[in-house]
Amino acid sequence: NLVELLESGDQARLQMALAEAARTEQLNQIRSFMQRGLFAYRIMQRMGLAELDRVIYEEGQSGDAGRQARGERLEKAREALRLQVRDYVEKQMLLFTANQGRRLREDVLSQIRLANLDQSDLRIMRELVRKMAKKLVALHSRRRKVDRRGILDVRKTIRANIEYDGLMFHTVWKQKRIDRPKVMVVCDVSNSVAPVARFLLMFLYSVQEVLPKVRSFAFSNTLGEITQLFDEHEMDAALAEAIKKHGGGGTDYGQAFADFAEAALDDIDHRTTVLVMGDARSNYTDPRADILKLIHQRARRVLFLNPERKSSWDSGDSVMRTLTPYCDRAISCASLKDLRRVVSDLMRSSV
């Protein structure tokens, strides 16, 4: 009874009633300041405003001085309650919309094409990459040796129980060794694809706890290794330096593959995953698919990540059709969501 609550002056019970009415009226669905008045009115109605209004009216019309004084006290209490409810709605609205807005913004940013990214969102994007990477690490972290329950290692079990005259006090289960793949990433950092390269490298270096063996190379025409930059500088500074050093000039995939082969071909083996990230637009130069073929023969797998839509592949100076026969997978990869999927796949890999 709202009348009794207001006359008792019990603020604790009044707050409980207010919170319960807010939950019933689904205040957590509020999304804008335009809805403040509506939700405040609905909450007060739920708390018993109609009965309060009736009592105030009847007391005011009674002609009795005592009852009229009571009506005036209730009228003041009603106004105080209205302000209290309005304050409560505003505070809850700030809480709900701040959280919902952030989640909504992050969800949009995770799916937007990185080439269309607004510079003002870079800070949120960096935080989002770190958050995604942290979740991936938590998901994929596990011991390098994992028990395969259900497959008994008989010889080791017997050996472990020799001191017990053959009684099986200890069972030993066969184990499977989990090895993380070595990763070499070759990034086109020319202007058209630099944003995607930036976030791919950011992703890879944010999950080194689980995927520690990453070597990075950047090119637009000539290629150079940038692994050491990430050892010596913070992430943003290393990325800026890599793009500054290797991002100029016309793109030449043939020269880049030749430089990569000279720098790293001897280090590629059956545990190596080679990631090539770029739009495969080589300015009508020879892309040297023969070198990529040799890389493919040595590596465990070669993945080509192209930020363009598949409908644009092979148009103009694109050489995707020439390169894809020597790739295990060619993937359209243009958003954080796409990059997360690729990195998660790498982290699941084992031999």
Short mmCIF file of C-alpha atoms in Angstrom, two decimals:
data_model
loop_
_atom_site.label_atom_id
_atom_site.label_comp_id
_atom_site.label_asym_id
_atom_site.label_seq_id
_atom_site.Cartn_x
_atom_site.Cartn_y
_atom_site.Cartn_z
CA ASN A 1 0.00 0.00 0.00
CA LEU A 2 1.74 3.13 -1.27
CA VAL A 3 -0.23 5.41 1.07
CA GLU A 4 0.91 3.44 4.14
CA LEU A 5 4.50 3.33 2.82
CA LEU A 6 4.65 7.11 2.40
CA GLU A 7 3.07 7.77 5.78
CA SER A 8 5.42 5.37 7.55
CA GLY A 9 8.50 7.14 6.17
CA ASP A 10 10.27 3.76 5.79
CA GLN A 11 12.76 4.57 3.02
CA ALA A 12 14.20 1.05 2.90
CA ARG A 13 10.81 -0.49 2.12
CA LEU A 14 10.04 2.30 -0.32
CA GLN A 15 13.31 1.64 -2.20
CA MET A 16 12.52 -2.07 -2.33
CA ALA A 17 9.07 -1.35 -3.72
CA LEU A 18 10.55 1.03 -6.29
CA ALA A 19 13.15 -1.51 -7.42
CA GLU A 20 10.54 -4.26 -7.69
CA ALA A 21 8.22 -2.04 -9.75
CA ALA A 22 11.15 -1.14 -12.03
CA ARG A 23 11.94 -4.81 -12.62
CA THR A 24 8.30 -5.59 -13.33
CA GLU A 25 8.08 -2.72 -15.83
CA GLN A 26 11.36 -3.88 -17.48
CA LEU A 27 13.28 -0.69 -16.90
CA ASN A 28 16.36 -2.46 -18.29
CA GLN A 29 14.81 -2.02 -21.75
CA ILE A 30 15.15 1.78 -21.61
CA ARG A 31 17.28 3.09 -24.47
CA SER A 32 16.98 6.88 -24.59
CA PHE A 33 16.27 9.97 -22.52
CA MET A 34 12.97 10.34 -24.39
CA GLN A 35 11.63 7.33 -22.45
CA ARG A 36 12.37 8.66 -18.97
CA GLY A 37 8.91 10.13 -18.35
CA LEU A 38 7.10 7.05 -19.66
CA PHE A 39 9.04 4.63 -17.46
CA ALA A 40 8.75 6.89 -14.40
CA TYR A 41 4.96 7.06 -14.85
CA ARG A 42 4.64 3.30 -15.34
CA ILE A 43 6.73 2.59 -12.23
CA MET A 44 4.63 4.91 -10.10
CA GLN A 45 1.45 3.34 -11.45
CA ARG A 46 2.84 -0.09 -10.55
CA MET A 47 3.62 1.15 -7.02
CA GLY A 48 0.00 2.32 -6.49
CA LEU A 49 -0.24 5.88 -7.79
CA ALA A 50 -3.93 5.58 -8.68
CA GLU A 51 -4.92 4.72 -5.11
CA LEU A 52 -2.66 7.48 -3.76
CA ASP A 53 -4.28 10.04 -6.08
CA ARG A 54 -7.75 8.90 -4.95
CA VAL A 55 -6.88 9.28 -1.25
CA ILE A 56 -5.33 12.73 -1.79
CA TYR A 57 -8.44 13.88 -3.68
CA GLU A 58 -10.89 12.56 -1.10
CA GLU A 59 -8.96 14.03 1.83
CA GLY A 60 -8.83 17.42 0.10
CA GLN A 61 -12.60 17.37 -0.53
CA SER A 62 -13.61 16.18 2.95
CA GLY A 63 -13.95 19.60 4.59
CA ASP A 64 -12.20 18.25 7.69
CA ALA A 65 -9.07 20.21 8.62
CA GLY A 66 -7.25 17.11 9.89
CA ARG A 67 -8.00 15.11 6.78
CA GLN A 68 -7.09 18.06 4.54
CA ALA A 69 -3.73 18.37 6.31
CA ARG A 70 -3.18 14.66 5.73
CA GLY A 71 -4.00 15.15 2.04
CA GLU A 72 -1.43 17.96 1.80
CA ARG A 73 1.26 15.77 3.45
CA LEU A 74 0.51 12.98 1.01
CA GLU A 75 0.61 15.42 -1.90
CA LYS A 76 4.11 16.57 -0.86
CA ALA A 77 5.18 12.94 -0.40
CA ARG A 78 3.83 12.13 -3.86
CA GLU A 79 5.94 14.90 -5.41
CA ALA A 80 9.02 13.75 -3.49
CA LEU A 81 8.37 10.21 -4.70
CA ARG A 82 7.99 11.42 -8.29
CA LEU A 83 11.44 13.05 -8.11
CA GLN A 84 12.88 9.96 -6.45
CA VAL A 85 11.51 7.70 -9.17
CA ARG A 86 12.77 10.03 -11.89
CA ASP A 87 16.26 10.04 -10.37
CA TYR A 88 16.19 6.26 -10.12
CA VAL A 89 15.14 5.93 -13.77
CA GLU A 90 17.90 8.28 -14.94
CA LYS A 91 20.60 6.45 -13.00
CA GLN A 92 19.45 3.07 -14.26
CA MET A 93 19.18 4.42 -17.80
CA LEU A 94 22.78 5.63 -17.71
CA LEU A 95 23.88 2.23 -16.47
CA PHE A 96 21.88 0.17 -18.97
CA THR A 97 22.52 2.32 -22.03
CA ALA A 98 26.24 2.64 -21.29
CA ASN A 99 26.66 -1.12 -21.15
CA GLN A 100 24.33 -1.86 -24.00
CA GLY A 101 25.81 0.89 -26.14
CA ARG A 102 29.33 -0.40 -25.61
CA ARG A 103 28.37 -3.97 -26.43
CA LEU A 104 26.40 -2.84 -29.45
CA ARG A 105 29.29 -0.68 -30.65
CA GLU A 106 31.79 -3.50 -30.21
CA ASP A 107 29.51 -5.93 -32.02
CA VAL A 108 29.24 -3.54 -34.97
CA LEU A 109 32.97 -2.84 -35.02
CA SER A 110 33.82 -6.54 -34.94
CA GLN A 111 31.90 -7.04 -38.19
CA ILE A 112 32.60 -3.82 -40.07
CA ARG A 113 35.09 -3.94 -42.93
CA LEU A 114 38.39 -2.66 -41.57
CA ALA A 115 38.98 -0.62 -44.71
CA ASN A 116 35.92 1.47 -43.77
CA LEU A 117 37.02 2.00 -40.18
CA ASP A 118 36.80 5.51 -38.76
CA GLN A 119 39.99 6.74 -37.09
CA SER A 120 37.97 7.74 -34.03
CA ASP A 121 37.21 4.07 -33.36
CA LEU A 122 40.84 2.89 -33.30
CA ARG A 123 41.06 2.98 -29.51
CA ILE A 124 37.93 0.84 -29.12
CA MET A 125 39.21 -1.50 -31.82
CA ARG A 126 42.52 -2.01 -30.01
CA GLU A 127 40.66 -2.82 -26.80
CA LEU A 128 38.36 -5.15 -28.71
CA VAL A 129 41.32 -7.04 -30.22
CA ARG A 130 42.83 -7.47 -26.77
CA LYS A 131 39.52 -8.66 -25.39
CA MET A 132 39.04 -11.15 -28.24
CA ALA A 133 42.63 -12.35 -27.90
CA LYS A 134 42.22 -12.86 -24.16
CA LYS A 135 39.12 -15.00 -24.75
CA LEU A 136 40.95 -17.05 -27.39
CA VAL A 137 43.88 -17.64 -25.06
CA ALA A 138 41.55 -18.74 -22.27
CA LEU A 139 39.72 -21.04 -24.68
CA HIS A 140 42.77 -22.68 -26.24
CA SER A 141 45.29 -22.70 -23.38
CA ARG A 142 46.05 -26.24 -22.35
CA ARG A 143 49.03 -28.35 -21.40
CA ARG A 144 51.30 -29.45 -24.20
CA LYS A 145 50.63 -32.98 -23.07
CA VAL A 146 47.00 -33.98 -22.76
CA ASP A 147 45.78 -37.25 -21.28
CA ARG A 148 43.72 -39.33 -23.68
CA ARG A 149 41.46 -41.03 -21.15
CA GLY A 150 40.29 -44.45 -22.27
CA ILE A 151 43.58 -45.61 -23.88
CA LEU A 152 45.63 -47.50 -21.29
CA ASP A 153 49.40 -47.64 -21.73
CA VAL A 154 49.94 -51.24 -20.65
CA ARG A 155 53.75 -51.26 -20.67
CA LYS A 156 54.07 -48.08 -18.62
CA THR A 157 51.36 -49.25 -16.22
CA ILE A 158 53.21 -52.54 -15.56
CA ARG A 159 56.50 -50.69 -15.11
CA ALA A 160 54.91 -48.22 -12.66
CA ASN A 161 53.58 -51.07 -10.50
CA ILE A 162 56.62 -53.36 -10.33
CA GLU A 163 57.22 -52.47 -6.68
CA TYR A 164 53.71 -53.67 -5.85
CA ASP A 165 54.31 -57.22 -7.20
CA GLY A 166 52.18 -56.57 -10.23
CA LEU A 167 49.13 -55.23 -8.38
CA MET A 168 47.76 -52.28 -10.36
CA PHE A 169 47.82 -49.43 -7.89
CA HIS A 170 48.66 -46.85 -10.56
CA THR A 171 47.32 -46.71 -14.10
CA VAL A 172 49.15 -44.82 -16.82
CA TRP A 173 47.21 -43.48 -19.77
CA LYS A 174 48.63 -42.91 -23.21
CA GLN A 175 49.36 -39.31 -24.00
CA LYS A 176 49.23 -37.24 -27.13
CA ARG A 177 51.75 -34.48 -27.59
CA ILE A 178 50.22 -31.17 -28.59
CA ASP A 179 52.55 -28.89 -30.52
CA ARG A 180 51.65 -25.38 -31.57
CA PRO A 181 52.50 -24.64 -35.19
CA LYS A 182 55.18 -22.23 -36.22
CA VAL A 183 53.61 -19.28 -38.00
CA MET A 184 55.15 -17.07 -40.64
CA VAL A 185 52.98 -14.16 -41.71
CA VAL A 186 53.67 -12.22 -44.91
CA CYS A 187 51.69 -8.96 -44.88
CA ASP A 188 51.03 -6.55 -47.69
CA VAL A 189 51.14 -3.17 -45.93
CA SER A 190 50.36 -0.95 -48.90
CA ASN A 191 47.71 1.67 -48.30
CA SER A 192 44.75 -0.37 -49.52
CA VAL A 193 45.24 -3.27 -47.08
CA ALA A 194 47.33 -1.80 -44.25
CA PRO A 195 44.37 -1.63 -41.80
CA VAL A 196 43.75 -5.38 -42.08
CA ALA A 197 47.48 -6.16 -41.80
CA ARG A 198 47.66 -3.98 -38.70
CA PHE A 199 44.93 -5.88 -36.87
CA LEU A 200 46.11 -9.32 -38.03
CA LEU A 201 49.55 -8.64 -36.55
CA MET A 202 47.95 -7.20 -33.43
CA PHE A 203 45.93 -10.39 -33.04
CA LEU A 204 48.89 -12.71 -33.55
CA TYR A 205 51.11 -10.90 -31.10
CA SER A 206 48.33 -10.74 -28.52
CA VAL A 207 48.03 -14.55 -28.37
CA GLN A 208 51.72 -15.41 -28.06
CA GLU A 209 51.05 -17.10 -24.74
CA VAL A 210 49.48 -19.92 -26.77
CA LEU A 211 50.95 -19.27 -30.21
CA PRO A 212 54.52 -18.24 -29.43
CA LYS A 213 56.45 -18.93 -32.63
CA VAL A 214 55.45 -16.08 -34.93
CA ARG A 215 57.76 -14.51 -37.52
CA SER A 216 56.43 -11.51 -39.39
CA PHE A 217 57.35 -9.99 -42.74
CA ALA A 218 55.97 -6.86 -44.38
CA PHE A 219 56.09 -5.61 -47.96
CA SER A 220 54.64 -3.43 -50.60
CA ASN A 221 57.34 -4.21 -53.15
CA THR A 222 60.54 -5.26 -51.37
CA LEU A 223 59.98 -7.36 -48.26
CA GLY A 224 61.65 -7.23 -44.84
CA GLU A 225 61.30 -9.09 -41.56
CA ILE A 226 59.66 -7.08 -38.78
CA THR A 227 59.67 -9.69 -35.99
CA GLN A 228 62.33 -7.79 -34.05
CA LEU A 229 60.24 -4.62 -34.02
CA PHE A 230 57.69 -6.36 -31.81
CA ASP A 231 60.45 -7.51 -29.46
CA GLU A 232 61.83 -4.00 -29.09
CA HIS A 233 58.74 -1.77 -29.15
CA GLU A 234 55.17 -1.61 -27.90
CA MET A 235 52.53 -2.96 -30.27
CA ASP A 236 51.35 0.36 -31.75
CA ALA A 237 54.87 1.71 -32.20
CA ALA A 238 56.05 -1.50 -33.87
CA LEU A 239 53.09 -1.51 -36.26
CA ALA A 240 53.61 2.15 -37.16
CA GLU A 241 57.31 1.57 -37.83
CA ALA A 242 56.63 -1.53 -39.94
CA ILE A 243 54.11 0.30 -42.13
CA LYS A 244 56.38 3.35 -42.40
CA LYS A 245 59.38 1.24 -43.41
CA HIS A 246 57.74 -1.20 -45.82
CA GLY A 247 54.49 0.44 -46.88
CA GLY A 248 55.71 2.71 -49.68
CA GLY A 249 56.01 2.03 -53.41
CA GLY A 250 53.97 0.00 -55.86
CA THR A 251 52.93 -3.48 -54.76
CA ASP A 252 54.99 -6.31 -56.29
CA TYR A 253 54.11 -9.81 -55.09
CA GLY A 254 56.82 -11.44 -57.22
CA GLN A 255 59.60 -9.41 -55.57
CA ALA A 256 58.06 -9.97 -52.13
CA PHE A 257 57.94 -13.77 -52.57
CA ALA A 258 61.53 -13.77 -53.83
CA ASP A 259 62.69 -11.81 -50.79
CA PHE A 260 60.69 -14.08 -48.46
CA ALA A 261 62.21 -17.22 -49.97
CA GLU A 262 65.70 -15.83 -49.53
CA ALA A 263 65.04 -14.86 -45.90
CA ALA A 264 63.01 -17.79 -44.62
CA LEU A 265 62.61 -20.70 -47.07
CA ASP A 266 65.18 -22.87 -45.26
CA ASP A 267 63.28 -22.43 -41.99
CA ILE A 268 59.95 -23.67 -43.37
CA ASP A 269 59.08 -27.25 -42.45
CA HIS A 270 56.10 -29.56 -41.90
CA ARG A 271 55.08 -27.65 -38.75
CA THR A 272 55.02 -24.22 -40.42
CA THR A 273 51.84 -22.39 -41.35
CA VAL A 274 52.45 -19.56 -43.81
CA LEU A 275 49.87 -16.77 -43.77
CA VAL A 276 49.86 -14.43 -46.76
CA MET A 277 47.72 -11.35 -46.16
CA GLY A 278 46.99 -9.03 -49.06
CA ASP A 279 44.68 -8.17 -51.93
CA ALA A 280 46.88 -9.95 -54.54
CA ARG A 281 46.99 -6.83 -56.71
CA SER A 282 50.50 -6.90 -58.16
CA ASN A 283 50.37 -3.96 -60.60
CA TYR A 284 50.50 -6.36 -63.57
CA THR A 285 53.92 -7.73 -62.53
CA ASP A 286 54.80 -11.44 -62.45
CA PRO A 287 53.59 -12.74 -59.03
CA ARG A 288 56.15 -15.58 -59.07
CA ALA A 289 53.67 -18.34 -58.35
CA ASP A 290 56.58 -20.78 -58.75
CA ILE A 291 58.05 -19.51 -55.47
CA LEU A 292 54.71 -19.85 -53.68
CA LYS A 293 54.51 -23.41 -55.05
CA LEU A 294 57.89 -24.20 -53.48
CA ILE A 295 56.79 -22.67 -50.18
CA HIS A 296 53.61 -24.76 -50.30
CA GLN A 297 55.59 -27.96 -50.86
CA ARG A 298 57.66 -27.34 -47.74
CA ALA A 299 55.05 -25.88 -45.38
CA ARG A 300 52.36 -27.62 -43.46
CA ARG A 301 49.85 -25.31 -45.07
CA VAL A 302 49.59 -21.96 -46.82
CA LEU A 303 46.64 -19.66 -46.14
CA PHE A 304 45.89 -16.60 -48.25
CA LEU A 305 43.82 -13.92 -46.49
CA ASN A 306 42.35 -11.43 -48.93
CA PRO A 307 40.41 -8.46 -47.53
CA GLU A 308 38.50 -7.98 -50.78
CA ARG A 309 35.16 -9.65 -51.46
CA LYS A 310 35.46 -12.79 -53.56
CA SER A 311 33.48 -11.12 -56.30
CA SER A 312 36.42 -8.73 -56.78
CA TRP A 313 39.08 -11.43 -56.98
CA ASP A 314 40.70 -11.80 -60.43
CA SER A 315 39.47 -8.40 -61.58
CA GLY A 316 41.95 -5.84 -62.90
CA ASP A 317 45.50 -6.54 -61.73
CA SER A 318 44.49 -9.20 -59.19
CA VAL A 319 46.53 -12.44 -59.40
CA MET A 320 44.41 -14.56 -57.05
CA ARG A 321 43.64 -17.10 -59.78
CA THR A 322 47.37 -17.61 -60.33
CA LEU A 323 48.21 -17.98 -56.62
CA THR A 324 45.29 -19.96 -55.18
CA PRO A 325 46.40 -23.36 -56.63
CA TYR A 326 49.33 -23.19 -54.20
CA CYS A 327 47.24 -22.27 -51.15
CA ASP A 328 45.45 -24.73 -48.91
CA ARG A 329 42.78 -22.12 -48.32
CA ALA A 330 42.03 -18.70 -49.78
CA ILE A 331 39.79 -16.74 -47.44
CA SER A 332 37.97 -13.44 -47.74
CA CYS A 333 39.08 -11.79 -44.51
CA ALA A 334 38.06 -8.17 -43.96
CA SER A 335 36.82 -7.77 -40.38
CA LEU A 336 37.89 -8.49 -36.82
CA LYS A 337 35.40 -11.32 -36.75
CA ASP A 338 37.10 -12.89 -39.78
CA LEU A 339 40.55 -12.43 -38.25
CA ARG A 340 39.43 -13.96 -34.96
CA ARG A 341 38.19 -17.03 -36.83
CA VAL A 342 41.54 -17.45 -38.63
CA VAL A 343 43.63 -16.99 -35.48
CA SER A 344 41.39 -19.36 -33.50
CA ASP A 345 41.90 -21.99 -36.24
CA LEU A 346 45.67 -21.55 -35.94
CA MET A 347 45.53 -21.99 -32.18
CA ARG A 348 43.59 -25.25 -32.52
CA SER A 349 46.18 -26.73 -34.86
CA SER A 350 48.35 -29.57 -33.63
CA VAL A 351 50.51 -32.38 -34.99
#
